[in-house]
PDB file of C-alpha atoms in Angstrom:
ATOM      1  CA  MET A1008       0.173   0.036   0.049  1.00 89.00           C
ATOM      2  CA  ALA A1009       2.868   2.410   0.944  1.00 90.00           C
ATOM      3  CA  GLN A1010       4.451   1.536  -2.579  1.00 94.00           C
ATOM      4  CA  LEU A1011       1.170   2.777  -4.331  1.00 94.00           C
ATOM      5  CA  ILE A1012       0.960   6.021  -2.515  1.00 96.00           C
ATOM      6  CA  PHE A1013       4.682   6.638  -3.187  1.00 96.00           C
ATOM      7  CA  ILE A1014       4.170   6.041  -6.965  1.00 97.00           C
ATOM      8  CA  ILE A1015       1.001   8.275  -6.984  1.00 97.00           C
ATOM      9  CA  VAL A1016       2.983  11.078  -5.244  1.00 97.00           C
ATOM     10  CA  ILE A1017       5.963  10.844  -7.612  1.00 98.00           C
ATOM     11  CA  GLY A1018       3.422  10.694 -10.626  1.00 97.00           C
ATOM     12  CA  SER A1019       1.919  13.835  -9.492  1.00 97.00           C
ATOM     13  CA  VAL A1020       5.090  15.759  -8.894  1.00 98.00           C
ATOM     14  CA  CYS A1021       6.189  14.561 -12.347  1.00 98.00           C
ATOM     15  CA  TRP A1022       3.106  15.686 -13.787  1.00 98.00           C
ATOM     16  CA  LEU A1023       3.312  19.176 -12.012  1.00 98.00           C
ATOM     17  CA  ILE A1024       6.899  19.740 -13.454  1.00 98.00           C
ATOM     18  CA  TYR A1025       5.763  18.684 -16.802  1.00 98.00           C
ATOM     19  CA  LYS A1026       3.001  21.259 -16.759  1.00 98.00           C
ATOM     20  CA  ARG A1027       5.097  24.126 -15.745  1.00 98.00           C
ATOM     21  CA  PHE A1028       7.854  23.017 -18.305  1.00 98.00           C
ATOM     22  CA  VAL A1029       5.169  23.245 -21.058  1.00 98.00           C
ATOM     23  CA  VAL A1030       3.875  26.904 -19.840  1.00 97.00           C
ATOM     24  CA  ALA A1031       7.409  28.115 -19.664  1.00 96.00           C
ATOM     25  CA  ALA A1032       8.154  26.694 -23.218  1.00 97.00           C
ATOM     26  CA  GLN A1033       5.105  28.552 -24.416  1.00 96.00           C
ATOM     27  CA  ARG A1034       5.970  31.791 -23.010  1.00 92.00           C
ATOM     28  CA  LEU A1035       9.486  31.515 -24.458  1.00 94.00           C
ATOM     29  CA  GLN A1036       7.939  30.769 -27.918  1.00 95.00           C
ATOM     30  CA  GLN A1037       5.577  33.625 -27.821  1.00 90.00           C
ATOM     31  CA  LYS A1038       8.434  36.131 -26.674  1.00 88.00           C
ATOM     32  CA  SER A1039      10.490  34.650 -29.493  1.00 91.00           C
ATOM     33  CA  GLN A1040       7.763  35.268 -31.944  1.00 91.00           C
ATOM     34  CA  ARG A1041       7.253  38.818 -30.901  1.00 84.00           C
ATOM     35  CA  GLN A1042      11.014  39.604 -31.129  1.00 86.00           C
ATOM     36  CA  GLU A1043      10.913  38.016 -34.710  1.00 90.00           C
ATOM     37  CA  ARG A1044       8.094  40.138 -35.457  1.00 87.00           C
ATOM     38  CA  GLU A1045       9.771  43.384 -34.192  1.00 83.00           C
ATOM     39  CA  ARG A1046      13.195  42.419 -36.086  1.00 86.00           C
ATOM     40  CA  SER A1047      11.485  42.028 -39.473  1.00 88.00           C
ATOM     41  CA  THR A1048       9.454  45.356 -39.138  1.00 85.00           C
ATOM     42  CA  GLY A1049      12.366  47.006 -37.874  1.00 80.00           C
ATOM     43  CA  ALA A1050      10.465  48.247 -34.614  1.00 76.00           C
ATOM     44  CA  MET A1051      12.213  49.001 -31.469  1.00 79.00           C
ATOM     45  CA  GLY A1052       9.218  47.415 -29.220  1.00 77.00           C
ATOM     46  CA  THR A1053       5.600  46.906 -29.169  1.00 80.00           C
ATOM     47  CA  LEU A1054       3.550  49.925 -27.738  1.00 85.00           C
ATOM     48  CA  VAL A1055       0.470  49.261 -25.574  1.00 88.00           C
ATOM     49  CA  LYS A1056      -2.038  51.869 -24.743  1.00 91.00           C
ATOM     50  CA  ASP A1057      -2.823  52.309 -20.956  1.00 89.00           C
ATOM     51  CA  PRO A1058      -6.642  52.236 -20.643  1.00 91.00           C
ATOM     52  CA  VAL A1059      -6.679  54.623 -17.598  1.00 91.00           C
ATOM     53  CA  THR A1060      -4.339  57.432 -18.590  1.00 92.00           C
ATOM     54  CA  GLY A1061      -4.615  56.911 -22.510  1.00 91.00           C
ATOM     55  CA  GLU A1062      -0.802  57.181 -22.891  1.00 93.00           C
ATOM     56  CA  TYR A1063       1.221  54.662 -24.887  1.00 91.00           C
ATOM     57  CA  ARG A1064       4.300  52.652 -23.514  1.00 89.00           C
ATOM     58  CA  VAL A1065       6.576  49.835 -24.601  1.00 85.00           C
ATOM     59  CA  LYS A1066       5.206  46.486 -23.660  1.00 82.00           C
ATOM     60  CA  ARG A1067       7.454  44.683 -20.967  1.00 78.00           C
ATOM     61  CA  ASP A1068       8.397  41.114 -21.181  1.00 71.00           C
ATOM     62  CA  GLU A1069       6.159  39.796 -18.475  1.00 67.00           C
ATOM     63  CA  GLU A1070       2.945  41.074 -20.382  1.00 66.00           C
TER      64      GLU A1070
END
C-alpha cells in the first residue's frame, strides 16, 4: 500500500513539473515570435495603450 501511495505522489510531482515546463516553453515561444516580428519590421518595441491614462508605453516582457 505504501508503494502505491509513493508511486502516486511521484507521478503527481512529475505531472506538475511537466505542466510548468510546457507553460514556460509556450511563454518563451511567444517572446521569440514577438522579437522576430519586431526584427522583421524594424520596430524597437511593441506599444500598448494604458486604458486609464490613455498614454502609450513599451510593452514589458512579463505582459
